[in-house]
Each structure stands twice: as structure tokens, then as C-alpha cells.
Short mmCIF file of C-alpha atoms in Angstrom, two decimals:
data_model
loop_
_atom_site.label_atom_id
_atom_site.label_comp_id
_atom_site.label_asym_id
_atom_site.label_seq_id
_atom_site.Cartn_x
_atom_site.Cartn_y
_atom_site.Cartn_z
CA MET A 114 80.18 113.56 117.01
CA GLY A 115 80.88 110.95 119.81
CA PRO A 116 83.91 110.75 122.24
CA GLY A 117 86.90 109.66 120.56
CA ARG A 118 85.94 110.46 117.19
CA LEU A 119 87.35 113.44 115.01
CA SER A 120 86.67 114.43 111.36
CA GLN A 121 89.39 113.54 108.71
CA SER A 122 90.03 117.26 108.41
CA LEU A 123 90.71 117.60 112.03
CA LEU A 124 92.85 114.80 112.26
CA LEU A 125 95.23 115.99 109.49
CA ARG A 126 95.30 119.35 110.97
CA CYS A 127 96.39 117.71 114.18
CA TRP A 128 99.15 115.70 112.13
CA ARG A 129 100.57 118.71 110.81
CA ALA A 130 100.90 120.16 114.24
CA ALA A 131 102.28 116.94 115.64
CA ALA A 132 104.71 116.36 112.73
CA ALA A 133 106.27 119.66 113.07
CA LEU A 134 107.23 118.69 116.80
CA GLY A 135 108.01 115.15 115.93
CA GLY A 136 105.08 113.91 117.94
CA ALA A 137 102.90 110.78 117.37
CA ARG A 138 99.63 111.54 119.00
CA CYS A 139 96.75 113.80 118.40
CA ARG A 140 96.74 116.67 120.86
CA ALA A 141 93.21 117.74 120.09
CA GLY A 142 91.95 117.66 123.56
CA PRO A 143 90.39 115.22 126.11
CA LEU A 144 88.09 113.68 123.53
CA CYS A 145 90.92 112.23 121.35
CA THR A 146 92.86 109.73 123.21
CA ARG A 147 93.60 107.36 120.09
CA PRO A 148 96.98 107.22 118.27
CA LEU A 149 97.04 109.76 115.56
CA SER A 150 95.86 108.28 112.23
CA ALA A 151 94.54 109.51 109.11
CA VAL A 152 93.01 106.87 106.73
CA VAL A 153 96.23 104.84 106.34
CA ARG A 154 97.29 104.94 109.86
CA LEU A 155 100.46 106.75 108.84
CA ARG A 156 102.27 107.83 112.13
CA ALA A 157 105.35 109.83 112.76
CA PRO A 158 108.66 107.88 112.77
CA GLN A 159 111.30 108.30 115.28
CA ARG A 160 113.75 111.02 114.46
CA PRO A 161 117.30 109.60 113.30
CA PRO A 162 119.96 110.10 115.91
CA GLY A 163 121.32 113.38 116.16
CA ARG A 164 118.93 115.05 113.79
CA GLY A 165 117.03 118.17 114.80
CA GLY A 166 113.56 117.54 113.35
CA PRO A 167 111.62 115.55 110.82
CA PRO A 168 113.22 115.32 107.31
CA ARG A 169 111.84 116.62 104.31
CA ALA A 170 110.88 114.36 101.68
CA GLY A 171 109.61 114.72 98.09
CA GLY A 172 107.87 118.08 97.51
CA GLY A 173 108.82 119.88 100.86
CA GLY A 174 108.69 117.31 103.63
CA TRP A 175 106.55 115.96 106.57
CA ARG A 176 105.63 119.64 107.57
CA LYS A 177 103.24 119.91 104.69
CA GLY A 178 100.99 117.13 106.22
CA VAL A 179 100.46 113.51 105.63
CA ALA A 180 97.93 113.25 102.83
CA GLY A 181 99.15 115.63 100.09
CA ALA A 182 101.76 117.96 98.58
CA SER A 183 99.78 121.19 99.85
CA GLU A 184 97.05 122.16 102.30
CA GLU A 185 94.85 122.88 99.21
CA GLU A 186 95.39 119.39 98.03
CA GLU A 187 94.92 117.81 101.49
CA GLU A 188 91.54 119.74 102.14
CA GLU A 189 90.44 118.40 98.72
CA VAL A 190 91.25 114.87 99.72
CA VAL A 191 89.58 115.26 103.12
CA ASP A 192 86.39 116.84 101.71
CA GLU A 193 86.02 113.96 99.26
CA LEU A 194 86.47 111.41 101.67
CA ASP A 195 84.09 113.08 104.38
CA GLU A 196 81.17 113.52 101.60
CA ASP A 197 81.47 109.76 100.77
CA GLU A 198 81.60 108.60 104.38
CA ASP A 199 78.53 110.58 105.21
CA GLU A 200 76.60 109.16 102.18
CA ASP A 201 77.73 105.59 102.66
CA GLU A 202 77.51 105.31 106.53
CA GLU A 203 74.05 104.11 106.95
CA GLY A 204 74.03 101.79 103.98
CA VAL A 205 77.19 99.94 105.09
CA GLU A 206 76.16 99.48 108.52
CA GLU A 207 73.08 97.65 107.31
CA LEU A 208 75.39 95.40 105.36
CA LEU A 209 77.44 94.74 108.47
CA GLY A 210 74.66 93.51 110.51
CA PRO A 211 74.54 90.18 112.49
CA SER A 212 75.80 87.34 110.12
CA PRO A 213 73.66 84.20 109.86
CA LEU A 214 77.00 82.36 109.71
CA ALA A 215 78.48 83.78 112.78
CA LEU A 216 79.54 81.07 115.35
CA GLY A 217 79.11 83.27 118.32
CA PRO A 218 81.36 83.64 121.46
CA GLY A 219 80.32 80.14 123.10
CA VAL A 220 82.85 77.61 124.36
CA GLN A 221 83.61 74.90 121.75
CA ARG A 222 85.60 71.84 122.82
CA VAL A 223 87.04 70.49 119.51
CA ALA A 224 88.17 67.36 117.95
CA VAL A 225 90.46 68.19 115.03
CA VAL A 226 90.40 65.63 112.31
CA HIS A 227 93.09 65.52 109.43
CA PRO A 228 92.46 63.63 106.28
CA ALA A 229 95.93 62.36 105.41
CA VAL A 230 96.42 61.75 101.75
CA LYS A 231 98.96 59.00 101.48
CA TRP A 232 99.59 59.14 97.72
CA GLY A 233 98.31 60.77 94.38
CA PRO A 234 98.32 64.50 93.22
CA LYS A 235 96.61 65.59 96.38
CA LYS A 236 99.66 64.65 98.49
CA SER A 237 102.11 67.65 99.07
CA PRO A 238 105.62 66.68 99.24
CA LEU A 239 106.76 69.76 101.33
CA THR A 240 104.70 68.74 104.53
CA SER A 241 103.33 65.86 106.49
CA ALA A 242 100.11 65.11 108.19
CA GLU A 243 101.50 65.77 111.63
CA LEU A 244 102.64 69.26 110.57
CA GLN A 245 99.24 69.88 108.86
CA ILE A 246 97.12 68.92 111.80
CA ALA A 247 99.44 71.06 113.94
CA GLU A 248 98.51 74.12 111.93
CA ALA A 249 94.96 73.21 112.08
CA VAL A 250 95.18 73.09 116.07
CA ALA A 251 96.99 76.59 115.83
CA LEU A 252 93.90 77.95 114.15
CA VAL A 253 91.54 76.65 116.70
CA ASP A 254 93.88 77.81 119.62
CA THR A 255 93.58 81.33 118.05
CA LEU A 256 90.01 81.66 118.94
CA GLN A 257 88.91 82.53 122.52
CA ASN A 258 86.94 79.77 124.49
CA TRP A 259 87.91 77.22 121.84
CA THR A 260 89.89 74.17 123.15
CA VAL A 261 91.35 71.22 121.27
CA LEU A 262 90.38 68.10 123.12
CA GLU A 263 91.53 65.40 120.58
CA LYS A 264 93.72 65.20 117.36
CA ILE A 265 92.63 62.44 114.89
CA ILE A 266 94.75 61.88 111.67
CA ILE A 267 92.59 59.17 109.31
CA PRO A 268 94.13 58.18 105.95
CA THR A 269 92.18 58.83 102.62
CA LYS A 270 92.69 58.35 99.08
CA ASN A 271 90.70 61.38 97.89
CA PRO A 272 89.67 64.10 100.27
CA ASP A 273 87.32 65.76 97.60
CA LYS A 274 84.69 62.98 97.68
CA LYS A 275 81.58 63.24 99.48
CA PHE A 276 82.30 61.91 103.02
CA ILE A 277 86.01 62.58 102.73
CA PHE A 278 87.15 59.13 103.87
CA GLY A 279 86.53 55.54 102.57
CA LYS A 280 83.62 53.43 104.27
CA GLY A 281 85.82 51.55 106.65
CA ASN A 282 87.87 54.59 107.69
CA PHE A 283 84.57 56.71 108.03
CA GLN A 284 83.13 53.96 110.46
CA ILE A 285 86.38 53.93 112.45
CA LEU A 286 86.42 57.81 112.73
CA THR A 287 82.53 57.96 113.77
CA GLU A 288 83.33 55.38 116.58
CA LYS A 289 86.28 57.62 117.93
CA ILE A 290 84.12 60.64 117.79
CA LYS A 291 81.31 59.14 119.60
CA LYS A 292 83.80 57.91 122.40
CA LEU A 293 84.43 61.50 123.07
CA PRO A 294 81.51 62.63 125.17
CA HIS A 295 82.84 66.22 125.98
CA VAL A 296 83.55 67.23 122.38
CA THR A 297 81.10 69.73 121.14
CA ALA A 298 82.41 70.20 117.56
CA VAL A 299 84.77 68.55 114.90
CA PHE A 300 87.01 70.50 112.78
CA LEU A 301 87.53 68.79 109.57
CA ASN A 302 90.90 69.88 108.18
CA VAL A 303 89.75 70.41 104.62
CA GLU A 304 89.36 73.58 102.60
CA ARG A 305 85.56 73.26 102.35
CA ILE A 306 82.73 70.85 102.48
CA SER A 307 79.33 71.15 100.88
CA SER A 308 76.37 72.11 103.19
CA LEU A 309 74.91 68.72 102.30
CA THR A 310 77.98 66.76 103.44
CA LYS A 311 78.08 69.04 106.66
CA LYS A 312 74.47 68.12 107.50
CA GLU A 313 75.10 64.36 106.88
CA LEU A 314 78.40 64.40 108.91
CA GLU A 315 76.65 66.25 111.86
CA ASP A 316 73.90 63.76 111.96
CA ALA A 317 76.40 60.96 112.08
CA TRP A 318 78.66 62.38 114.62
CA GLY A 319 75.95 64.25 116.69
CA VAL A 320 78.21 67.36 116.97
CA LYS A 321 78.75 70.54 114.95
CA VAL A 322 81.27 70.17 111.98
CA PHE A 323 83.32 73.06 110.69
CA ASP A 324 85.67 73.10 107.76
CA ARG A 325 88.89 75.29 107.16
CA TYR A 326 86.72 77.86 105.29
CA THR A 327 84.49 78.45 108.31
CA VAL A 328 87.19 78.36 111.04
CA VAL A 329 89.45 80.79 109.20
CA LEU A 330 86.25 83.17 108.42
CA HIS A 331 85.46 82.98 112.10
CA ILE A 332 89.03 84.12 113.14
CA PHE A 333 88.77 86.90 110.42
CA ARG A 334 85.48 87.94 111.87
CA CYS A 335 86.82 87.98 115.26
CA ASN A 336 89.80 89.96 114.50
CA ALA A 337 88.19 92.53 111.90
CA ARG A 338 88.35 96.01 113.23
CA THR A 339 87.88 98.26 110.29
CA LYS A 340 84.73 98.76 108.11
CA GLU A 341 86.84 97.58 105.07
CA ALA A 342 87.80 94.20 106.76
CA LYS A 343 84.21 93.53 107.91
CA LEU A 344 82.88 94.20 104.41
CA GLN A 345 85.47 91.84 102.92
CA ILE A 346 84.23 89.24 105.41
CA ALA A 347 80.72 89.69 104.43
CA LEU A 348 81.61 89.35 100.90
CA ALA A 349 83.47 85.82 101.56
CA GLU A 350 80.29 84.90 103.33
CA ILE A 351 78.13 85.08 100.09
CA PRO A 352 79.33 81.64 98.58
CA LEU A 353 78.45 79.94 102.01
CA LEU A 354 75.17 81.49 102.17
CA ARG A 355 74.33 80.45 98.68
CA SER A 356 75.57 76.98 99.36
CA ASN A 357 73.44 76.66 102.55
CA LEU A 358 70.46 78.13 100.49
CA LYS A 359 70.53 75.47 98.03
CA ASN A 360 70.45 72.85 100.75
CA GLU A 361 67.62 74.34 102.72
CA VAL A 362 65.62 74.48 99.46
CA SER A 363 66.24 70.96 98.52
CA GLN A 364 65.02 70.01 102.01
CA LEU A 365 61.77 72.12 101.63
CA ASP A 366 61.16 70.63 98.10
CA GLN A 367 61.35 67.14 99.64
CA GLN A 368 58.91 68.11 102.34
CA ARG A 369 56.51 69.92 100.24
CA GLY A 370 56.71 67.95 96.99
CA GLY A 371 57.98 70.75 94.86
CA SER A 372 59.00 74.65 94.68
CA ARG A 373 56.27 77.09 96.01
CA TYR A 374 55.83 80.57 94.60
CA ILE A 375 55.88 83.42 96.95
CA MET A 376 52.63 85.35 97.50
CA GLY A 377 51.78 85.21 93.80
CA SER A 378 54.94 87.07 92.71
CA GLY A 379 56.11 84.56 90.35
CA GLU A 380 59.19 83.85 92.01
CA THR A 381 60.13 80.62 93.89
CA PHE A 382 61.69 80.88 97.26
CA MET A 383 65.07 79.92 95.73
CA GLU A 384 64.84 82.77 93.19
CA THR A 385 63.79 85.27 95.68
CA GLN A 386 66.64 84.25 98.24
CA ASN A 387 69.09 84.16 95.38
CA ARG A 388 68.06 87.77 94.11
CA ILE A 389 68.39 89.05 97.70
CA LEU A 390 71.91 87.59 97.98
CA LYS A 391 72.97 88.97 94.63
CA GLU A 392 71.69 92.38 95.65
CA LYS A 393 73.56 92.35 98.94
CA GLU A 394 76.84 91.11 97.16
CA LEU A 395 76.49 94.08 94.64
CA LYS A 396 76.19 96.59 97.68
CA ILE A 397 79.18 95.13 99.34
CA ARG A 398 81.19 95.21 96.10
CA ASN A 399 80.11 98.81 95.47
CA ALA A 400 81.04 99.77 99.12
CA LEU A 401 84.37 98.05 98.76
CA GLU A 402 84.99 99.88 95.38
CA LYS A 403 84.43 103.41 97.13
CA LEU A 404 86.80 102.42 99.87
CA ARG A 405 89.23 101.31 97.20
CA ARG A 406 88.86 104.74 95.31
CA LYS A 407 89.60 106.49 98.58
CA ARG A 408 92.95 104.48 99.04
CA SER A 409 93.79 105.25 95.55
CA LEU A 410 93.25 109.11 96.23
CA LEU A 411 95.57 108.71 99.21
CA ARG A 412 97.96 106.81 97.24
CA THR A 413 98.20 109.52 94.70
CA GLN A 414 98.75 111.98 97.24
CA ARG A 415 101.69 109.81 98.74
CA ARG A 416 103.14 109.48 95.31
CA LYS A 417 103.26 113.29 94.94
CA ARG A 418 105.19 113.33 98.16
CA GLU A 419 107.47 110.83 96.65
CA PHE A 420 107.75 108.62 99.78
CA PRO A 421 108.82 105.28 98.61
CA ILE A 422 106.48 102.41 99.74
CA ILE A 423 107.76 98.98 101.04
CA SER A 424 105.28 96.23 101.36
CA VAL A 425 106.17 93.70 104.15
CA MET A 426 104.50 90.36 103.39
CA GLY A 427 104.70 86.73 104.60
CA TYR A 428 102.97 83.73 105.94
CA THR A 429 100.89 84.44 108.99
CA ASN A 430 102.51 84.69 112.23
CA CYS A 431 105.93 85.02 110.50
CA GLY A 432 106.93 88.33 112.45
CA LYS A 433 105.83 91.09 109.86
CA THR A 434 104.50 93.44 112.40
CA THR A 435 107.41 92.82 114.74
CA LEU A 436 109.74 93.73 111.92
CA ILE A 437 108.10 96.89 110.94
CA LYS A 438 108.13 98.00 114.86
CA ALA A 439 111.95 97.24 114.79
CA LEU A 440 112.43 99.04 111.64
CA THR A 441 110.40 102.32 112.53
CA GLY A 442 110.59 102.26 116.40
CA GLU A 443 106.97 102.91 116.49
CA ALA A 444 105.96 102.13 120.12
CA GLY A 445 102.22 101.98 119.47
CA LEU A 446 102.56 98.85 117.40
CA GLN A 447 101.82 95.88 119.60
CA PRO A 448 102.57 92.50 117.59
CA ARG A 449 100.32 89.56 118.72
CA ASP A 450 101.61 86.01 118.61
CA GLN A 451 98.77 84.49 116.73
CA LEU A 452 97.46 83.69 113.30
CA PHE A 453 95.86 86.55 111.24
CA ALA A 454 96.43 89.24 113.90
CA THR A 455 96.62 91.72 111.09
CA LEU A 456 93.70 91.86 108.56
CA ASP A 457 94.07 95.59 107.41
CA ILE A 458 96.59 97.26 105.28
CA THR A 459 98.41 99.87 107.74
CA ALA A 460 101.17 102.24 106.81
CA HIS A 461 104.15 103.07 109.19
CA ALA A 462 106.75 105.86 108.44
CA GLY A 463 110.46 105.06 109.12
CA TYR A 464 113.92 106.00 107.87
CA LEU A 465 116.69 104.25 106.10
CA PRO A 466 120.57 104.94 106.85
CA SER A 467 120.80 107.88 104.63
CA HIS A 468 117.74 109.36 106.60
CA MET A 469 115.45 108.70 103.70
CA ALA A 470 111.91 108.74 104.68
CA VAL A 471 109.94 105.55 103.67
CA ILE A 472 106.49 104.11 104.35
CA TYR A 473 106.27 100.45 105.49
CA ILE A 474 102.98 98.49 104.71
CA ASP A 475 101.75 95.84 106.96
CA THR A 476 99.61 93.29 105.11
CA ILE A 477 97.41 90.44 105.94
CA GLY A 478 99.32 86.89 106.42
CA PHE A 479 98.89 84.07 104.03
CA LEU A 480 97.92 80.64 104.91
CA THR A 481 98.26 77.14 102.90
CA ASP A 482 95.07 76.10 101.41
CA LEU A 483 93.37 79.44 102.22
CA PRO A 484 90.00 79.26 100.47
CA HIS A 485 89.84 81.01 97.12
CA ASN A 486 86.75 83.10 98.04
CA LEU A 487 88.74 84.49 101.13
CA VAL A 488 91.58 85.44 98.96
CA GLU A 489 89.45 86.95 96.49
CA SER A 490 87.48 89.02 98.92
CA PHE A 491 90.61 90.57 100.30
CA SER A 492 92.52 91.15 97.02
CA ALA A 493 91.13 94.63 96.80
CA THR A 494 93.11 95.45 100.02
CA LEU A 495 96.06 93.52 98.66
CA GLU A 496 96.26 95.68 95.56
CA GLU A 497 98.21 98.25 97.62
CA VAL A 498 101.13 95.74 97.24
CA ALA A 499 101.14 96.28 93.46
CA TYR A 500 101.92 99.89 93.88
CA SER A 501 104.81 99.37 96.09
CA ASP A 502 108.41 100.28 95.20
CA LEU A 503 109.71 97.10 97.04
CA ILE A 504 108.39 93.88 98.64
CA VAL A 505 110.11 92.42 101.66
CA HIS A 506 109.03 88.82 102.26
CA VAL A 507 109.44 87.55 105.73
CA ARG A 508 109.94 84.03 106.60
CA ASP A 509 109.86 82.33 109.90
CA ILE A 510 112.86 80.25 109.26
CA THR A 511 112.41 78.05 112.54
CA HIS A 512 108.97 76.83 111.23
CA PRO A 513 109.38 73.14 110.02
CA GLU A 514 107.16 74.09 107.03
CA THR A 515 109.15 77.16 106.07
CA ILE A 516 109.77 76.04 102.53
CA LEU A 517 105.88 75.24 101.81
CA GLN A 518 105.12 78.59 103.47
CA LYS A 519 107.49 80.43 100.93
CA ALA A 520 105.79 78.65 98.23
CA THR A 521 102.52 79.55 99.41
CA VAL A 522 103.32 83.23 99.62
CA LEU A 523 104.78 83.32 96.21
CA SER A 524 101.91 81.58 94.81
CA VAL A 525 99.39 83.91 96.13
CA LEU A 526 101.51 87.00 94.88
CA LYS A 527 101.66 85.58 91.40
CA ASN A 528 97.84 84.98 91.55
CA LEU A 529 97.43 88.74 92.59
CA ASN A 530 99.18 89.77 89.34
CA ILE A 531 102.01 91.70 91.05
CA PRO A 532 104.23 93.14 88.51
CA SER A 533 107.16 90.85 87.67
CA HIS A 534 109.89 93.72 88.57
CA LEU A 535 108.70 93.66 92.10
CA LEU A 536 108.84 89.96 92.38
CA ASP A 537 112.27 90.04 90.82
CA SER A 538 113.62 92.75 93.35
CA MET A 539 112.00 91.13 96.27
CA VAL A 540 114.02 91.07 99.53
CA GLU A 541 113.75 87.63 101.35
CA VAL A 542 114.24 87.81 105.18
CA HIS A 543 114.80 84.86 107.34
CA ASN A 544 113.28 85.83 110.68
CA LYS A 545 113.59 84.44 114.22
CA VAL A 546 117.39 83.20 113.64
CA ASP A 547 118.07 83.91 117.43
CA LEU A 548 116.33 80.54 117.90
CA ILE A 549 118.78 78.69 115.68
CA GLU A 550 122.52 78.56 116.64
CA ARG A 551 125.01 79.86 113.99
CA TYR A 552 122.21 79.94 111.40
CA LYS A 553 123.33 80.97 107.73
CA PRO A 554 120.92 81.37 104.72
CA THR A 555 121.31 78.73 102.05
CA GLU A 556 119.21 80.78 99.60
CA GLU A 557 121.15 83.38 97.58
CA ASN A 558 120.64 86.93 98.59
CA ALA A 559 118.51 85.95 101.62
CA LEU A 560 119.23 87.97 104.88
CA ALA A 561 119.17 86.57 108.35
CA ILE A 562 117.61 88.71 111.11
CA SER A 563 115.82 88.60 114.47
CA ALA A 564 113.31 91.24 114.46
CA LEU A 565 112.67 90.68 118.07
CA HIS A 566 116.31 91.34 119.16
CA GLY A 567 117.57 93.58 116.36
CA HIS A 568 120.02 91.14 114.74
CA GLY A 569 120.67 92.00 111.33
CA LEU A 570 118.52 95.03 111.07
CA GLU A 571 121.33 97.40 109.83
CA GLU A 572 122.20 95.18 106.96
CA LEU A 573 118.50 94.94 106.11
CA LYS A 574 118.02 98.55 106.01
CA GLU A 575 120.97 98.86 103.81
CA GLU A 576 119.65 96.40 101.49
CA ILE A 577 116.25 98.06 101.36
CA GLU A 578 117.88 101.36 100.55
CA LYS A 579 120.03 100.04 97.80
CA LYS A 580 116.91 98.51 96.09
CA ILE A 581 114.68 101.56 96.79
CA LEU A 582 117.28 103.94 95.08
CA THR A 583 117.24 101.58 92.04
CA ALA A 584 113.52 101.17 91.91
CA THR A 585 112.86 104.95 92.23
CA GLY A 586 115.58 106.28 90.35
CA LYS A 587 116.63 108.40 93.25
CA LYS A 588 120.06 109.55 93.73
CA ILE A 589 122.02 110.46 97.06
CA LEU A 590 124.60 113.12 96.48
CA THR A 591 126.33 116.33 97.80
CA VAL A 592 126.14 119.69 95.99
CA SER A 593 127.92 122.93 96.65
CA VAL A 594 125.55 125.88 96.86
CA ASN A 595 126.06 129.54 97.08
CA LEU A 596 124.04 130.75 100.10
CA GLU A 597 123.21 133.84 98.58
CA GLY A 598 121.76 132.14 95.34
CA PRO A 599 118.24 130.37 95.07
CA GLN A 600 120.04 126.82 94.92
CA LEU A 601 119.28 125.91 98.57
CA SER A 602 115.72 127.02 98.38
CA TRP A 603 115.06 125.08 95.17
CA LEU A 604 116.69 121.82 96.72
CA TYR A 605 114.50 122.06 99.91
CA LYS A 606 111.44 122.51 97.60
CA GLU A 607 112.37 119.74 95.09
CA ALA A 608 114.53 117.37 97.00
CA ALA A 609 114.81 115.71 100.37
CA VAL A 610 117.61 117.76 102.07
CA GLN A 611 119.48 115.59 104.64
CA GLU A 612 122.38 117.62 105.84
CA VAL A 613 123.79 121.33 105.35
CA GLU A 614 127.40 122.16 106.07
CA VAL A 615 127.99 125.80 106.08
CA MET A 616 131.24 127.39 104.91
CA PRO A 617 131.02 130.87 106.34
CA GLU A 618 134.39 132.01 104.85
CA ASP A 619 133.25 131.91 101.34
CA GLY A 620 129.56 132.04 101.83
CA THR A 621 128.76 128.56 100.44
CA ALA A 622 127.33 125.21 101.77
CA LYS A 623 127.67 121.68 101.16
CA VAL A 624 124.19 120.10 101.00
CA LYS A 625 123.59 116.44 100.94
CA VAL A 626 120.28 115.39 99.31
CA ILE A 627 118.10 112.63 98.18
CA ILE A 628 116.78 113.66 94.66
CA SER A 629 115.13 112.07 91.78
CA SER A 630 116.46 111.72 88.54
CA SER A 631 114.06 114.03 86.92
CA ALA A 632 114.85 116.73 89.72
CA PHE A 633 118.46 116.18 89.46
CA GLY A 634 118.29 116.98 85.63
CA LYS A 635 116.41 120.09 86.20
CA TYR A 636 118.76 121.16 88.83
CA LYS A 637 121.87 120.79 86.51
CA ASN A 638 120.11 122.71 83.83
CA LEU A 639 119.13 125.46 86.10
CA PHE A 640 122.45 125.54 87.95
CA PRO A 641 125.15 124.39 85.43
CA ASN A 642 128.15 125.92 87.53
CA SER A 643 127.28 124.00 90.75
CA LYS A 644 129.67 121.62 92.15
CA ILE A 645 128.29 117.91 92.51
CA PHE A 646 130.00 115.51 94.69
CA MET A 647 128.86 111.95 93.90
CA PRO A 648 129.06 109.20 96.67
#
């Protein structure tokens, strides 16, 4: 085992020790310097002010470890994860080899070209050509060593036709590009162009041509850190590889006068390459399915602990990670001011005003005209959202396209088949209001906040708590218990005990708890004479 790597089992044992102390880093020794993370990167939240230690949640609290309701369950989960990991490691590494589509780390001096649709069904009423090309420039600026030298807006009637533009405008564009001697590539701001169109444009302009799919995929590739993100990117490359193959075979057929069979195998070159791509796609999907099952296993364990799950979603670079850092106080979170800084589902523990422990899920950001294959590739990761108790939709309210961005996010959520009750209960947050003087939301029930400066966070936490109590059926109440009886022990086991106020004169205590409806029913049946104080 190399430096800095620990088994899942050891990580979870470290978590149990660290959680008992309220710590957030693994203390296993000099070989482990990374932040403590166990598969879902769940880290210890800050303690609520004035509290003596981590709260208990669900069936016994943080002290039982992050993955399950008991040590035996945790070890069972860990053993299954480690067994799968050992079996799959070699095959997955083969799938994640160098990509033939990788653009490489070289310098690119780019001319960004935007086809402006002046009328018709392809024209969006929620944006403008200037705003669309600004987002395209932002995508290029995300990439290291890529620089925008020129921005060109050219009108078109139909951006889906072969050369995107009409004959006259295409000639004007070609002349403009050829007058830019330092440009090494053109970023054509359309969702995707065919490999044949790409080749003919490159021949006409004398430089590389990239579409939105290629650029976004390259950004993903540069930002991918986990095995799952890399597999999802490899899956998204398959349609491009098929398209390129078709173009290459077409050229070979023209040169040779027809398809040739390979070594007497009975397969043409096209059939052989298609079979190889199909086998690769199947292996990637199988590897992703195994990772999905691991997530499902961990999700089951979190459910046993009854931690409410809150998914934080929004358009890329709207401030999701900054908000989660503000809500959890997690110092290790380092938000980045760039598009698609987060590609992986990450989980972060925090507290609500009642000291209820919850898990915030950080997710990949969305983008207008994000190619379908990219969305499909990451849908397995985003399925985590469907199992949430609440969705918080974060909007950059300062962005000139904030209405279009909201429509994009809602459209993607609906396409992901998110349950309707989650969409109906969603909390909408208008972020970055510190940049707008005296801002007030016009949308009903929207909350104005500044995640960076902390404005409006207490109101947001209260709203989240109210929605979580409704979604989970939990109750916050105070009960009077006899300290000589079994009530207090039962409450610690079956509920989340928040406060205990001892009355020594009569041997009783007032206990504030967060308890599920089913557990509350059991409590009343077991202890019918116990006094209950509703808030």
C-alpha cells in the first residue's frame, strides 16, 4: 500500500476515533495526511456553540461511525467495498488509459465564434448572442493555457445545417479567421458538429475546430479526480469515437475503392472497430454499475442512521460549494471560481438550528445546451439526488441569464425523473445578493442570501429545518423522564437527544429530542405515563 493510501476499513476506524473527539482529520500516522474521507467524503461538522460533543442521530449518533448503524454492519459494508475494489482495479485502469480524444496540455489561442439565430424556434427569448458568447468565453477561460484572442458573432438561420452558416456569411467568417495569424483553434459555440463537418471546416480555416461538446468534455477531463468521474467521461467519449470512426472509414473506402476484410476474419474494419467500442462501452457501464451499487450500499447505511439528506444543486459556478462551506463550517472545502469545479458527488455533515445533524450533498453544476451524452453519462451520479429528503436550488442572482439558468436546472431535474414531491418542496436560494443593493426576491418563497458573507444563512437553515421535519416526519419535542427508569436510555438509542435538563430534587429530567413518527409512537406505547411537551 503506497504512501497516503489506507484501506476503507482503516479509514472507518479512524473516523470512529476522530468523531468521538470531534476531529476532522485521520490520525493514523505520518502516511495519512489527507482529509478523513470514507467513500462519500463525509466529514465531521463543527460542533454547535456551547455543546460538549457531537450530537447523536438516528440509532445512536456519530459515535457509531459513518457508514452504518453498528460496527458489524460497517465491517460488512467495508469488506464488500474492498473485495470489489481489488477485483476491478486492473480492468478499470485499462479503461482509463490515454484517450484518443484528449486535447493535451498545449497552448491554444482561440477565436470564439457564435452562430446568432435571429429568428425561428432555435432562438431563445431568455438570452442574447452577447451573453451566449460570454459563456463560451468563460468555458475557454476555465482551461489552463487557453486564451481567447477574438470573439466573433455571425448570424445564421439554422445552426444545425452542415456548415452552420449561409454561403455568404461563411465566406465572411473564413476571411476573418484567416486574418488572425496567431489563432491556433476555433471554438464554434454549437452543441456538436459532425466529424465530417469538423474536417471540412478545419480544411477551410487551416486551424483546429472545437464544438461545445469537445470543450466541455475537455474541461471535465481536466477536473476529474475520482475513478467514477473519469469513467463517466470515458463513457461520454464513446459517441465521438463512433462518429470519428465513421468518417475515417468513409475516407478509407474512397481511397481503397471499398471496404476490406481484416485478416480473413470476415469482419470489415468498420465492424471490428465498432465491436471494440461496444465492448469498451459495456465494460465502462459495468464498472459504473458496480460503483453505483457501492453508493447504494452506503446510502442504505446512512438511511439506517436516519441522517436527512439535502442535495444542493444549481447552474455551474452559482456558489453551491461556497454555500455548503458556510452551512457546515467545513474548513477543508475550497470553492473555486470556475465552471465545473465540482464533478463528483461529495457529502458534508452539518447542523440545523435544533442541532439536528444533516448531510449536504454537493453536485455537478448544470450548463445550457449541455450535450445529451454528457448528461446521460453523469446521470448515475446524479441519481443520488432522487434519494434526498430536500433539494436546495442555488441561483447566482447577479447573472444576466439567471432566469434561463433556472429554466435549465429545472429542465435537467425533470429529465432525471426526480420525484415530484422533491421538486414541489424545493428551496430556491438567490445567492450573491451582496453585489445588488437592497435586493428583494420577486419569486414567492425564494430566500436572499450571500454565501460568501453569511447574509441570510440563519433564515435559510430555519427554512431547511422546517422542510426536513415535514419530509422525514420527524418531531422536535421535550419529554419528562424518570432517571431511574429506562426512558432516557431508550431515547438515546431510538432518537436524537439534543438536551438533558436534570431535576435532582425529584429524580427526573427534561429531555429535548428529535424523533421520528414511528419511534414516537413506540415511546408513547412503552411509556404511557411520561409527560410530553410539544413546542
